[in-house]
Coordinates of C-alpha atoms in Angstrom, one line a residue:
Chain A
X29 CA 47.6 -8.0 -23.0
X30 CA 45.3 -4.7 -23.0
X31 CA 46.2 -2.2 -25.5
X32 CA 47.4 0.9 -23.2
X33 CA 45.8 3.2 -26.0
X34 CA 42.6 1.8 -25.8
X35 CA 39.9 4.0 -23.8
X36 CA 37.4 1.1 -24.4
X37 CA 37.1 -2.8 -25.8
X38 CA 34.7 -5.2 -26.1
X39 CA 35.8 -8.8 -27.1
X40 CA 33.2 -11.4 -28.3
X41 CA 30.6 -9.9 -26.1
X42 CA 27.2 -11.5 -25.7
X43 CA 24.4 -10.7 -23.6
X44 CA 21.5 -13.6 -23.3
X45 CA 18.5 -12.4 -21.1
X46 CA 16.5 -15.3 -20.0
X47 CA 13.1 -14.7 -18.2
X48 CA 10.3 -16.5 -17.4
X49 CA 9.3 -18.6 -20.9
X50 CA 11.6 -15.6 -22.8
X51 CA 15.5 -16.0 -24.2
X52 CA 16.5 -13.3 -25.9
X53 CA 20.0 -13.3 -27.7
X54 CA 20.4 -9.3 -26.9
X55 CA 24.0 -9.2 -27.9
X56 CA 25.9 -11.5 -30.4
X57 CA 29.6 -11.7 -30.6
X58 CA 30.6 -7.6 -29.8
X59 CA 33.9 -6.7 -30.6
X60 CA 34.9 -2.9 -30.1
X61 CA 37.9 -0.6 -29.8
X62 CA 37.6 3.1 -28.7
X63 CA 41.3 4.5 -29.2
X64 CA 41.7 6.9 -26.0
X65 CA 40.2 10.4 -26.5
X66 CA 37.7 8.9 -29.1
X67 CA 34.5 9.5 -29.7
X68 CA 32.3 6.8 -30.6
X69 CA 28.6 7.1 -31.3
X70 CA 26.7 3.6 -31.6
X71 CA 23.6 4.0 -34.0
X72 CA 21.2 1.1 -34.5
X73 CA 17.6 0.4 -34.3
X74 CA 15.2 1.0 -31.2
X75 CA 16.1 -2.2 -29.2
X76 CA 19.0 -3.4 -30.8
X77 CA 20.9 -3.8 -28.0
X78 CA 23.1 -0.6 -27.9
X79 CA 22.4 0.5 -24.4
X80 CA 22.8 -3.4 -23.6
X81 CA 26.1 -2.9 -24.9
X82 CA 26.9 0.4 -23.1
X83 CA 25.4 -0.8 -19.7
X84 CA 28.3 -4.1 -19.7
X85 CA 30.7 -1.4 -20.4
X86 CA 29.7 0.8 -17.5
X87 CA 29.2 -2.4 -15.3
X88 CA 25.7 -2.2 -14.9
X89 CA 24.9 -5.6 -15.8
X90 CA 27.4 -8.5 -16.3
X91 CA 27.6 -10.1 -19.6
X92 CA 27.0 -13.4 -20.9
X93 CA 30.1 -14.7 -22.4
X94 CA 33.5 -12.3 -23.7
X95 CA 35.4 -9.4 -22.5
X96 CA 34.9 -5.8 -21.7
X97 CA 37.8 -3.4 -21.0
X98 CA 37.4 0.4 -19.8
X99 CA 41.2 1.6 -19.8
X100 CA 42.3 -1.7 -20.1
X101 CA 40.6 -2.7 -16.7
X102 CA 37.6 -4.5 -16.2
X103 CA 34.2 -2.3 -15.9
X104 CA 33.9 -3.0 -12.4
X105 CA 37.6 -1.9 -11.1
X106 CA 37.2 1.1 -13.7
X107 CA 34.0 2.1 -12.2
X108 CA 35.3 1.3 -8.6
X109 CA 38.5 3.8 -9.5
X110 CA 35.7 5.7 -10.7
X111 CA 37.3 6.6 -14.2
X112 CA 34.1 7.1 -15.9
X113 CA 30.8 8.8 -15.7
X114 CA 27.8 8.0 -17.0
X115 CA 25.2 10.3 -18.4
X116 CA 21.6 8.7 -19.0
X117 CA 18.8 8.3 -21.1
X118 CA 16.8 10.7 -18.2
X119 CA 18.7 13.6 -16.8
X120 CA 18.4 10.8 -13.4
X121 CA 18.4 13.9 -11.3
X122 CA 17.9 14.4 -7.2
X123 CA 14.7 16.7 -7.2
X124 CA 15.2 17.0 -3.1
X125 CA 19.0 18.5 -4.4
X126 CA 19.5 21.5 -6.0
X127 CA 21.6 21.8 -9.1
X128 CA 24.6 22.2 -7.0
X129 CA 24.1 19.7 -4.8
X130 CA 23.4 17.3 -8.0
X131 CA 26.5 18.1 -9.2
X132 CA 28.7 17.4 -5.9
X133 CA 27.0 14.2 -5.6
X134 CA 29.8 12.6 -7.4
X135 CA 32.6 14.4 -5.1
X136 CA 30.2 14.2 -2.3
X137 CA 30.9 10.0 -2.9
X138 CA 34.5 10.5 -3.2
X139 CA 34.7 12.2 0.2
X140 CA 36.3 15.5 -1.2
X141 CA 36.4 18.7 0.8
X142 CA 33.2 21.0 0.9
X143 CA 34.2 23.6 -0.9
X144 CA 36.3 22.3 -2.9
X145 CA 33.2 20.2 -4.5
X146 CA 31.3 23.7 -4.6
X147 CA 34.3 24.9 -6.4
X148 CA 34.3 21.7 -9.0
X149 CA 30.6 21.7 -9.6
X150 CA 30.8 25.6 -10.2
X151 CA 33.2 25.6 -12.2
X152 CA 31.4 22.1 -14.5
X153 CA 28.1 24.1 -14.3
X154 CA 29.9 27.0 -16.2
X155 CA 31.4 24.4 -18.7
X156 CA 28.1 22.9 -19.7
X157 CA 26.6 26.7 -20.0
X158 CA 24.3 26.5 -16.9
X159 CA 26.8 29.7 -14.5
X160 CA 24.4 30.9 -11.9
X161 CA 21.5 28.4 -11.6
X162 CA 23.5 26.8 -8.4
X163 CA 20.5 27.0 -6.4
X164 CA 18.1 26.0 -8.7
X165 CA 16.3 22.8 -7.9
X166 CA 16.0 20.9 -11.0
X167 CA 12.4 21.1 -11.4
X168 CA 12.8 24.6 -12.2
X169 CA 14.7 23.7 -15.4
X170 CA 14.1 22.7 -19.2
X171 CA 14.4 19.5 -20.4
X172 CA 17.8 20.5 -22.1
X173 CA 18.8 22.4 -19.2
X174 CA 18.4 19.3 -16.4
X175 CA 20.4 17.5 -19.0
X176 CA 23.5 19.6 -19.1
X177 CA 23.6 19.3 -15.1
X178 CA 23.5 15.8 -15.4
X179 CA 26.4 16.0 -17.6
X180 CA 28.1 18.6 -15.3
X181 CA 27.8 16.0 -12.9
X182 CA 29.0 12.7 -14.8
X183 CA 32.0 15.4 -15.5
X184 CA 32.6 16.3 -11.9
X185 CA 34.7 13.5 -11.5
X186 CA 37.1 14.2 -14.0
X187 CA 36.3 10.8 -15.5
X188 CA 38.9 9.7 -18.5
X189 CA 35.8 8.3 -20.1
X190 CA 32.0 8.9 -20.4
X191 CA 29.3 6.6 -21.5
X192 CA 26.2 8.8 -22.8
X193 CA 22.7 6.5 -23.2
X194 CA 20.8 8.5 -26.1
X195 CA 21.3 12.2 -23.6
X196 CA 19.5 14.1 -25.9
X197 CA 16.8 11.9 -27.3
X198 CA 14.4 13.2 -25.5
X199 CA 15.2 16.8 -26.7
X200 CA 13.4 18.7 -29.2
X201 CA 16.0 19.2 -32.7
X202 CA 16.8 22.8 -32.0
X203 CA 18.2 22.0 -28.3
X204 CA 19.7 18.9 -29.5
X205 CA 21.8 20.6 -32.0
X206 CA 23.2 23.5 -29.5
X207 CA 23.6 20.6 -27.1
X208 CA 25.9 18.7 -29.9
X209 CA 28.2 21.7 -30.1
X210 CA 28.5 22.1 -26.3
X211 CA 29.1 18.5 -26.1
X212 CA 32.2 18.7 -29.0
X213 CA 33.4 21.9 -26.8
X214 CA 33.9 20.1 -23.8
X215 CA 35.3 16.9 -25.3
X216 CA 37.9 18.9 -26.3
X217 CA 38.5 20.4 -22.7
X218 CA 38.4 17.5 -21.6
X219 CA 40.0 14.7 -24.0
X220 CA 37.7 12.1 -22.5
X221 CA 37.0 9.2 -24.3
X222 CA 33.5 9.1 -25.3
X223 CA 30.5 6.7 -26.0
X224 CA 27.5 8.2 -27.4
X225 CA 24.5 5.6 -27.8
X226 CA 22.3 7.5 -30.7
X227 CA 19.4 6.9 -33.4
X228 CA 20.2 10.2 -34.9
X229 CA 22.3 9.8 -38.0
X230 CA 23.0 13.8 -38.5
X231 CA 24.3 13.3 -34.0
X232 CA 26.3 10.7 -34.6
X233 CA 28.2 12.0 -37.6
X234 CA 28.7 15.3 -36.8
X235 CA 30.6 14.8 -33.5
X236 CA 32.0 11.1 -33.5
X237 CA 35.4 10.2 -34.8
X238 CA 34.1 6.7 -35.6
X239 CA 30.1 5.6 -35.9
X240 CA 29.6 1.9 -35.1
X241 CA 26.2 0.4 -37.0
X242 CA 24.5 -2.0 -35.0
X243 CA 21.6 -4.4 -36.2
X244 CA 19.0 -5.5 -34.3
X245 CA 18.2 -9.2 -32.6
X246 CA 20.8 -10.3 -32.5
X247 CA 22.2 -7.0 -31.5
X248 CA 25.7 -7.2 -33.7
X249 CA 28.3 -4.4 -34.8
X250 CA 27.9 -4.8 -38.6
X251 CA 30.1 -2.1 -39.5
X252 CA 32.4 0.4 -38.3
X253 CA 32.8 3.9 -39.9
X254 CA 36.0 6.4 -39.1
X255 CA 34.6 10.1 -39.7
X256 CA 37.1 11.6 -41.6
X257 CA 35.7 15.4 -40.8
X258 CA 38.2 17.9 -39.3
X259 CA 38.7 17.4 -36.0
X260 CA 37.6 21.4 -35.0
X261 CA 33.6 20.7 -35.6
X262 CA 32.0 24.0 -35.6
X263 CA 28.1 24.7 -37.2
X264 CA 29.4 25.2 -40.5
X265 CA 30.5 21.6 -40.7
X266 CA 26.6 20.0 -40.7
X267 CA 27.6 22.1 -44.3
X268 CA 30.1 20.3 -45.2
X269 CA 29.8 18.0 -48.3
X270 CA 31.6 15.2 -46.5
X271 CA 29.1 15.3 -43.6
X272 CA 26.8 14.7 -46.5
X273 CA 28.5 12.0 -47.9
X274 CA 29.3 10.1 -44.3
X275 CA 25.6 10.5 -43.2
X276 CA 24.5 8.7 -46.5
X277 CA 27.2 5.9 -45.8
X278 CA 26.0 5.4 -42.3
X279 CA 22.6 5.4 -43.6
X280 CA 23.5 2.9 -46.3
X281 CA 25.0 0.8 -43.6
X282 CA 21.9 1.0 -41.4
X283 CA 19.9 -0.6 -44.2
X284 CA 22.1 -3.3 -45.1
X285 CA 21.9 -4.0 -41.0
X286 CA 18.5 -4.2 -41.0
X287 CA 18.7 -6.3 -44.4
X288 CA 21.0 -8.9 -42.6
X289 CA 18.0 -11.1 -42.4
Chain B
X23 CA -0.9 52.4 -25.1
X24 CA 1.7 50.1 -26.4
X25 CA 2.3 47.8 -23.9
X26 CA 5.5 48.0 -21.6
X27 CA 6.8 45.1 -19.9
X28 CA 7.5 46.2 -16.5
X29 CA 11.3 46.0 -14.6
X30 CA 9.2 43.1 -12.4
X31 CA 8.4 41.0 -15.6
X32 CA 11.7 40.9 -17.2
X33 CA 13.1 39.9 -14.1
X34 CA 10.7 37.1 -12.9
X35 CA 11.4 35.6 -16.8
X36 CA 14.9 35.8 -16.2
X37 CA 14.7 34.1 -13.1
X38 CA 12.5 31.2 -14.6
X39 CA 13.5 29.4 -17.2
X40 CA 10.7 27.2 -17.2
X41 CA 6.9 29.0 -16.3
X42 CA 5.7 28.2 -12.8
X43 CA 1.9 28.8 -12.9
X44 CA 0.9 30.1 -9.5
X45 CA -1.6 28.0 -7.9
X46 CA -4.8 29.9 -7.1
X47 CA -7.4 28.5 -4.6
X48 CA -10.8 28.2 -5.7
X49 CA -13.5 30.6 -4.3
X50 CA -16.0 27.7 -4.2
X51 CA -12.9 25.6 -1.7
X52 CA -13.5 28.8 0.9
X53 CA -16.9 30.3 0.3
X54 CA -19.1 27.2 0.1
X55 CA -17.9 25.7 3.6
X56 CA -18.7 29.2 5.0
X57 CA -21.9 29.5 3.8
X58 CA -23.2 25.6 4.6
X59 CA -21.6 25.8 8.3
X60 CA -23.3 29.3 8.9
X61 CA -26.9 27.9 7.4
X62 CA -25.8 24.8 10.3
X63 CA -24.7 26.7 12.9
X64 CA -28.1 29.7 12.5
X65 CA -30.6 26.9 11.9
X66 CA -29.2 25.1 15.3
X67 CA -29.5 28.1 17.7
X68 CA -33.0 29.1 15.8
X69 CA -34.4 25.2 16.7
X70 CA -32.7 25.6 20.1
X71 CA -34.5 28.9 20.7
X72 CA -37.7 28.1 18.7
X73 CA -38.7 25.1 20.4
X74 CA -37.3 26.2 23.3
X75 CA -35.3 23.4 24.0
X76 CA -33.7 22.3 27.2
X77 CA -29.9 22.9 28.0
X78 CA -29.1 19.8 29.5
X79 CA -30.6 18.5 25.9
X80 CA -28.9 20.5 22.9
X81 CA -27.4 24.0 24.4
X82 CA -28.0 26.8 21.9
X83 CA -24.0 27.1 19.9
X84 CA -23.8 30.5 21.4
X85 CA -24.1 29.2 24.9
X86 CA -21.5 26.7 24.3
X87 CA -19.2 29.1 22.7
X88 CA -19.6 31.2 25.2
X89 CA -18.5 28.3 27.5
X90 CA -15.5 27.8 25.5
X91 CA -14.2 31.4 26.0
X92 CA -15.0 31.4 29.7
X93 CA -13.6 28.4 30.0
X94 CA -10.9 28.8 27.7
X95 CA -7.6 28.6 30.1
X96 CA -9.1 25.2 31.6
X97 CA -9.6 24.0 28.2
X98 CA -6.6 24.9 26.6
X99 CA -4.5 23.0 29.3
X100 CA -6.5 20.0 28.8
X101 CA -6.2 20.1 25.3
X102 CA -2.5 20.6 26.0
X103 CA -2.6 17.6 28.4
X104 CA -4.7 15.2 25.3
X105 CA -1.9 16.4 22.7
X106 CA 1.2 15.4 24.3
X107 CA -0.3 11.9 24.8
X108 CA -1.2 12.1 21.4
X109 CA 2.2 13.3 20.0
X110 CA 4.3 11.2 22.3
X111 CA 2.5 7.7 20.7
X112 CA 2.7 9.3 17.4
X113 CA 6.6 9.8 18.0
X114 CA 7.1 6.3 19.4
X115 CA 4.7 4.6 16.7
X116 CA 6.6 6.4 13.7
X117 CA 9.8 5.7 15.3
X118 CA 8.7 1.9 15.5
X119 CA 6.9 1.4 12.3
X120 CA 9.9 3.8 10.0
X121 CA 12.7 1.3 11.8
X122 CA 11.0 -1.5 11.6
X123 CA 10.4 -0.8 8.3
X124 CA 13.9 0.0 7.1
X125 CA 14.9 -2.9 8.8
X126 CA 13.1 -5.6 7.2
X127 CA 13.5 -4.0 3.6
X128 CA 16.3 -6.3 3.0
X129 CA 14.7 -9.5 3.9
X130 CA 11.1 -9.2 1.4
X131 CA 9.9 -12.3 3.0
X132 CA 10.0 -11.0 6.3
X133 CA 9.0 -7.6 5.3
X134 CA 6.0 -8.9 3.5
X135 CA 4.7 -11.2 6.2
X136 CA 4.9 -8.3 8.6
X137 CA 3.0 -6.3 6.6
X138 CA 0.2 -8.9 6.6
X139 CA 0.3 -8.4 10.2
X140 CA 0.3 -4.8 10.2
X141 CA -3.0 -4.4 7.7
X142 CA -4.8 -7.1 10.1
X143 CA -3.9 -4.3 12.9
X144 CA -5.2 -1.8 11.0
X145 CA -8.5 -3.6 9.8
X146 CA -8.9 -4.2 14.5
X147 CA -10.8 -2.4 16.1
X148 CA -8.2 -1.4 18.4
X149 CA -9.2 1.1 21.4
X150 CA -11.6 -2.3 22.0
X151 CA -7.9 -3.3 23.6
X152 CA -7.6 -0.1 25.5
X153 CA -8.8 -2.2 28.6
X154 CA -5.7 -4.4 28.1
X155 CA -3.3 -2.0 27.7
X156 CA -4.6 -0.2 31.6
X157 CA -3.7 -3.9 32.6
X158 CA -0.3 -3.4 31.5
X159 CA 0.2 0.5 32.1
X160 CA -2.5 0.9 35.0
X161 CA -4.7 3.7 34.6
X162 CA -2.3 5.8 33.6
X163 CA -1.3 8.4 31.2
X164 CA 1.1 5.8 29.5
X165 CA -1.7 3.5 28.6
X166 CA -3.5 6.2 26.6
X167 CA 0.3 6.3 24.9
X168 CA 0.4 3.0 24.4
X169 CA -3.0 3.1 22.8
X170 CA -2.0 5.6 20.4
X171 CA 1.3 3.7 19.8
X172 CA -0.1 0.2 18.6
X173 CA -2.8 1.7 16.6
X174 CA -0.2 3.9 14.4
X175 CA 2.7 2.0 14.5
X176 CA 1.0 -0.6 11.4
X177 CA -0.2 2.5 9.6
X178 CA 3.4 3.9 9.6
X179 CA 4.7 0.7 9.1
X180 CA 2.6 0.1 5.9
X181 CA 3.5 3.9 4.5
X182 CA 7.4 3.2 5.3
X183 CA 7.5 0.0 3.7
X184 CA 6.2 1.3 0.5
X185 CA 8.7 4.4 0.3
X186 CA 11.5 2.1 1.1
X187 CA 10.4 -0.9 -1.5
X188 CA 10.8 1.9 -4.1
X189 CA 13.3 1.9 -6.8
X190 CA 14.3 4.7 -9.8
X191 CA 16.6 5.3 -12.2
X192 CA 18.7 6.8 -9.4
X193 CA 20.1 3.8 -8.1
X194 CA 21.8 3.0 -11.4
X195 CA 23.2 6.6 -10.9
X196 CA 24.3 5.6 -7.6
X197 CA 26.2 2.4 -8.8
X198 CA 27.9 4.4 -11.6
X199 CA 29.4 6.9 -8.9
X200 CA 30.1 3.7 -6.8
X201 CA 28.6 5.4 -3.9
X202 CA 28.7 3.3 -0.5
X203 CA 25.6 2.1 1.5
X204 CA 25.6 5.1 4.1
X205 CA 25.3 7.9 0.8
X206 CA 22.8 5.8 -0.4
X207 CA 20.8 5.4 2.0
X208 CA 21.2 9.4 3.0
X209 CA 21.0 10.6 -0.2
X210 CA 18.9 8.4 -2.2
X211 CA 16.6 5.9 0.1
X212 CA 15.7 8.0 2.5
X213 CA 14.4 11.4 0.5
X214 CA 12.6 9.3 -1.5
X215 CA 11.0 7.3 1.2
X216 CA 10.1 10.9 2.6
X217 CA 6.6 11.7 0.5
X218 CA 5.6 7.8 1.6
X219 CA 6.4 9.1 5.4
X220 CA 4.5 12.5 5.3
X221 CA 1.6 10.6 4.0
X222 CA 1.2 8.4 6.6
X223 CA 1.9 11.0 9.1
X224 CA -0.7 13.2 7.9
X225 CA -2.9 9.6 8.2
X226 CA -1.6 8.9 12.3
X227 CA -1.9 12.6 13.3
X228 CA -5.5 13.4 13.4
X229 CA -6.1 9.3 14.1
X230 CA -3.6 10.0 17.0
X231 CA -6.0 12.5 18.4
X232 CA -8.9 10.5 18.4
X233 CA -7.5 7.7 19.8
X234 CA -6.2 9.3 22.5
X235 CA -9.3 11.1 23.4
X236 CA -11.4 7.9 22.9
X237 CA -8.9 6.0 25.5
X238 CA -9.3 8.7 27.9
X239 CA -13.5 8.2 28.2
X240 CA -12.0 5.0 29.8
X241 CA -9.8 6.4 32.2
X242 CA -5.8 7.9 32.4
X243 CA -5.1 10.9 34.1
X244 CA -7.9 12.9 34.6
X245 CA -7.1 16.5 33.6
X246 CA -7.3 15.4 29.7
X247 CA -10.3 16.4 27.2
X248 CA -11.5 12.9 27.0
X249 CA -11.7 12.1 30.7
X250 CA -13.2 16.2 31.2
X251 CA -15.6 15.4 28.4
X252 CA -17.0 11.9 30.1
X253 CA -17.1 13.6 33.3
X254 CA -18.9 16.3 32.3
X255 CA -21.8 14.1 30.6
X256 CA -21.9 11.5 33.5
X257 CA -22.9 15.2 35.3
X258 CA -25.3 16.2 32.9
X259 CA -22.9 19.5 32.4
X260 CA -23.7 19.5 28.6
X261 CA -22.8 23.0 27.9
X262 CA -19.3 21.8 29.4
X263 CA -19.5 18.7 27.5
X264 CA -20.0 20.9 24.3
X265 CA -17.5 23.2 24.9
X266 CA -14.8 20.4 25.2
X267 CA -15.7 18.8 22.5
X268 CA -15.5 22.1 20.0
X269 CA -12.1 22.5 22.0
X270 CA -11.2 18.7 20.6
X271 CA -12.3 19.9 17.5
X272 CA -9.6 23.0 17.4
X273 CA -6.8 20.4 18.6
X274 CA -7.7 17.9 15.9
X275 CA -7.6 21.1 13.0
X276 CA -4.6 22.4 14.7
X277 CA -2.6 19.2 14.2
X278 CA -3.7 18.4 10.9
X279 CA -2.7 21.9 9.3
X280 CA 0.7 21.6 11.4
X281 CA 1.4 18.3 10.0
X282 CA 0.5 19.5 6.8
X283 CA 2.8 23.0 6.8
X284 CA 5.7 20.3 8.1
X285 CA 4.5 18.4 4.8
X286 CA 4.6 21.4 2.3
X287 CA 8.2 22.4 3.8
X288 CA 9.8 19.0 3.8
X289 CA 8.4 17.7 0.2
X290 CA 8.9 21.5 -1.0
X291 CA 10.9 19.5 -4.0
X292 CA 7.9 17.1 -4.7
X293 CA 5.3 17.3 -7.3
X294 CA 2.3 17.6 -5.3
X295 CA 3.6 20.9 -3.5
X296 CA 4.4 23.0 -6.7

C-alpha cells in the first residue's frame, strides 16, 4: 500500500540505457521517500544519474525495473492529474510568447478561462519577484530572470509537487543565492513537495530538509541526510554553525560516494 | 560638467533589464551600391551617346526611363497582371508543400523519400515543362500558375520539412504539462516551424517572379510583362522592351522587401531579427 504521507517514492529503481554497442547501468537499486511538503535536494557527481532519477519520477522516461510513486500514484497518472510541475535545467521558454503567455501555457493546457489564467500567471509572476514584465518576451530577460518565469509557470498549476533539474546551475553565485531565498519563500506559500537535483553543496543544505548523496555509475543513493536547521531559513542561516557542520557531512559523504569503488 | 543622466536614460534602463544594442547599418551596405550603380548607369548613357549607338541596339538609360514614366500606367497594370500569377502559385505551392509537409512528418520513411523527390525537382530545369503544363491548362493564365506552383511547391516542401523534423527542450515541457496534440502543434510545432517557413518563402517569392515571367515569353494571357516584353522584342521596340524589363525589375524588389517586412514582423521573437 502507498504511504498517504509520502509526496514522492522510489522503490528498487533501475535505469539501464542500451544503445548501439553501449549498456550503461545509469541507475542501481533507488530507493527514496520525500515525506509530503519536503524538500529534497539530490547532490552527486556530473552524470551520476540524478536527473535520470528525477526524469522516471516526472515520467519522462520509463524505468528499467522497480517502482516510482508521485502522491502515491504512478508518474504518469500524477502527471496526467497534472500534480506536478517541472522546472528545468534551461529556463525551456516559448521565445514567440511573452512572459505572460509562458506562464498561462500550463492553464492554457488545462482549458481554464482567459482571464482567469491572466489572473494566475499575474499573480505567480509577483510571487517569483518578476510584477510588471507581463509583456516582456523572454529574450529581453536575464538568465536568472527567464528562470523565475519558468518557475512561475511550473507553479501555475498549483502542482502539490515540483521537480527542479539543477534551475540555477547555470546562474552566476550572486543570483543563485537570492534565487535560493525566493525559492525557500515560496515553498513555504506553497507547501509543495519539492525535488531539487543540485551539485552545489552550500544549495542543497541551506534550503532542503533532507540531502540525498548519490554516487556515480552505477548512479546509487549512498546516503541520506535530514537537515536539522530551523525550518524559517533566512540569510543569516548560511551563518549558522550547523550549516557548517551539515555542509562538511554532506561533503564527507560525497567523498566516501565517490570512494565506493 | 559632471555628467547628468538624462529622465530618457534612467527610463530606457529601467525598462531593459538586459542591454539591447541597437543595430546600426553600415554606410559601406548603402553608399557603395550607390556609387558602383551610378559609375554603371553614367558610363552606359556616355557609350550610348559617344559611339552614338543605335536605339533599336542599346537605348541610352535615360530614354528607357523615360519610357517607363510615359508608359508607367500600362506598365504598372502589367506588372499587376505578372504578380497575381506569381502570388497565386506561390499561395498554392506553400499551401501544398507546408501540408504536405506536416503531413508526412509522422511517417519519416515517407517523409524522407518525398523529399528525395522534391530536391530532384528542384535540381530540373523546370520552365523546360512549361510547354506541358499549356497542354494541360491551354494557353492560359492558369498554366503560368501551374508553372509557378510545381517549381515552389519542392522548395517549400524541403524548408517545411526541416522546421517540422525539429525537436527542443520544449517538447519535454509539453509532456510535463500533459498538453494534447492540438496545443502542441499550435503552440509548439508550428512557431517553431515558422523561421524554416519565412525562409523558404523569402526563397519562392522572387523565384516566383521569374518563373512566371519566363512562362509568359511562351504564351498565357497577353497583357502580362513577360508576354509585353517578347512582344515588344519580336517588334524591335527595345526602348519598350527596356522599359518592361526595369518595370520587372521593381516587381521582383518589391516582393522581396514585402516578403521580408512580413519576415521581420512574424519572427519579431527570433534571433536573427533582434
Amino acid at each position: 500500500m502507498a504511504d498517504q504521507a509520502l509526496g514522492l517514492m522510489a522503490q528498487n529503481l533501475t535505469k539501464r540505457f542500451t544503445g548501439s554497442g553501449s549498456d550503461v547501468l545509469a541507475l542501481d537499486g533507488i530507493n527514496l521517500e520525500v515525506p509530503k511538503g519536503g524538500f529534497t535536494s539530490v547532490i552527486g557527481p556530473s552524470g551520476c544519474g540524478k536527473s535520470t532519477l528525477l526524469r522516471i519520477l516526472s515520467d519522462l522516461i520509463e524505468p528499467t525495473t522497480g517502482q516510482a510513486e508521485v502522491n502515491g500514484k504512478s508518474p504518469r497518472e500524477a502527471r496526467e492529474a497534472r500534480e506536478f510541475g517541472v522546472v528545468f535545467q534551461a529556463p525551456n521558454l516559448l521565445p514567440w510568447r511573452t512572459v505572460l503567455k509562458n506562464v498561462t501555457l500550463p492553464l492554457q493546457v488545462m482549458k481554464v478561462d482567459r482571464d482567469d489564467r491572466a489572473k494566475t500567471a499575474t499573480d505567480m509572476l509577483e510571487l517569483v519577484g518578476l510584477p510588471g514584465f507581463e509583456r516582456h518576451h523572454p529574450w529581453q530577460l536575464s538568465g536568472g530572470m527567464q528562470q523565475r518565469v519558468a518557475i512561475a509557470r511550473a507553479l501555475s498549476m498549483q502542482p502539490s509537487v515540483l521537480f527542479m533539474d539543477e534551475p540555477f546551475g547555470a546562474l552566476d553565485e550572486i543570483t543563485r543565492d537570492r534565487l535560493n531565498l525566493e525559492l525557500i519563500r515560496i515553498w513555504a506559500q506553497t507547501s509543495a513537495t519539492i525535488m531539487f537535483i543540485t551539485h552545489s553543496l552550500t544549495e542543497a543544505v541551506f534550503m532542503s530538509t533532507q540531502v540525498a548523496v548519490m554516487s556515480a555509475r552505477p548512479g546509487r543513493i549512498t546516503e541520506v541526510i535530514d537537515i536539522d536547521l530551523p525550518a524559517e531559513r533566512t540569510a543569516e542561516t548560511r551563518d549558522d554553525p550547523r550549516f557548517y557542520e551539515l555542509v562538511i557531512e554532506v561533503r564527507r559523504a560525497l567523498s566516501a560516494a565517490a570512494g565506493v569503488h | 560638467m559632471a555628467t547628468v543622466s538624462t529622465i530618457d536614460e534612467v527610463d530606457a534602463a529601467d525598462d531593459s533589464p538586459v542591454a539591447q544594442p541597437r543595430r546600426t547599418v553600415p554606410v559601406a551596405v548603402i553608399v557603395t551600391p550607390i556609387i558602383f550603380f551610378s559609375i554603371f548607369i553614367g558610363a552606359w548613357q556616355l557609350l550610348v551617346r559617344a559611339a552614338d549607338i543605335q536605339v533599336l541596339l542599346l537605348p541610352a538609360p535615360t530614354d528607357i526611363i523615360d519610357r517607363f514614366f510615359t508608359d508607367f500606367g500600362l506598365l504598372f497594370e502589367l506588372a499587376q497582371n505578372t504578380a497575381i500569377e506569381a502570388f497565386k502559385g506561390v499561395l498554392i505551392g506553400s499551401f501544398l508543400g507546408v501540408t504536405l509537409a506536416g503531413i508526412t512528418q509522422p511517417f519519416r520513411w515517407l517523409n524522407r523519400g518525398l523529399l528525395s523527390y522534391s530536391s530532384t525537382v528542384k535540381a530540373l530545369p523546370v520552365v523546360a515543362l512549361f510547354p506541358l503544363t499549356t497542354i494541360f491548362f491551354g494557353v492560359s493564365s492558369t498554366a503560368v500558375v501551374a508553372m509557378v506552383t510545381i517549381a515552389v511547391s519542392p522548395i517549400m516542401f524541403t524548408y517545411a520539412s526541416r522546421g517540422f523534423s525539429g525537436t527542443s527542450e520544449h517538447d519535454e515541457l509539453m509532456r510535463s504539462i500533459s498538453a494534447g496534440p492540438l496545443t502542441r502543434f499550435w503552440s509548439l510545432v508550428l512557431p517553431r516551424a515558422l523561421p524554416y517557413v519565412m525562409t523558404g518563402l523569402k526563397t519562392i517569392v522572387p523565384l516566383s517572379i521569374i518563373i512566371a515571367i519566363i512562362s509568359q515569353y511562351f504564351g498565357g494571357s497577353v497583357t502580362t510583362l513577360g508576354s509585353y516584353i517578347r512582344r515588344e522584342s519580336t517588334s524591335l521596340h527595345t526602348v519598350d522592351m527596356w522599359s518592361a524589363i526595369v518595370m520587372a525589375c521593381t516587381l521582383g524588389i518589391t516582393a522581396f522587401v514585402a516578403v521580408s517586412l512580413l519576415d521581420k514582423f512574424l519572427l519579431r521573437w527570433h534571433p536573427s531579427n533582434r
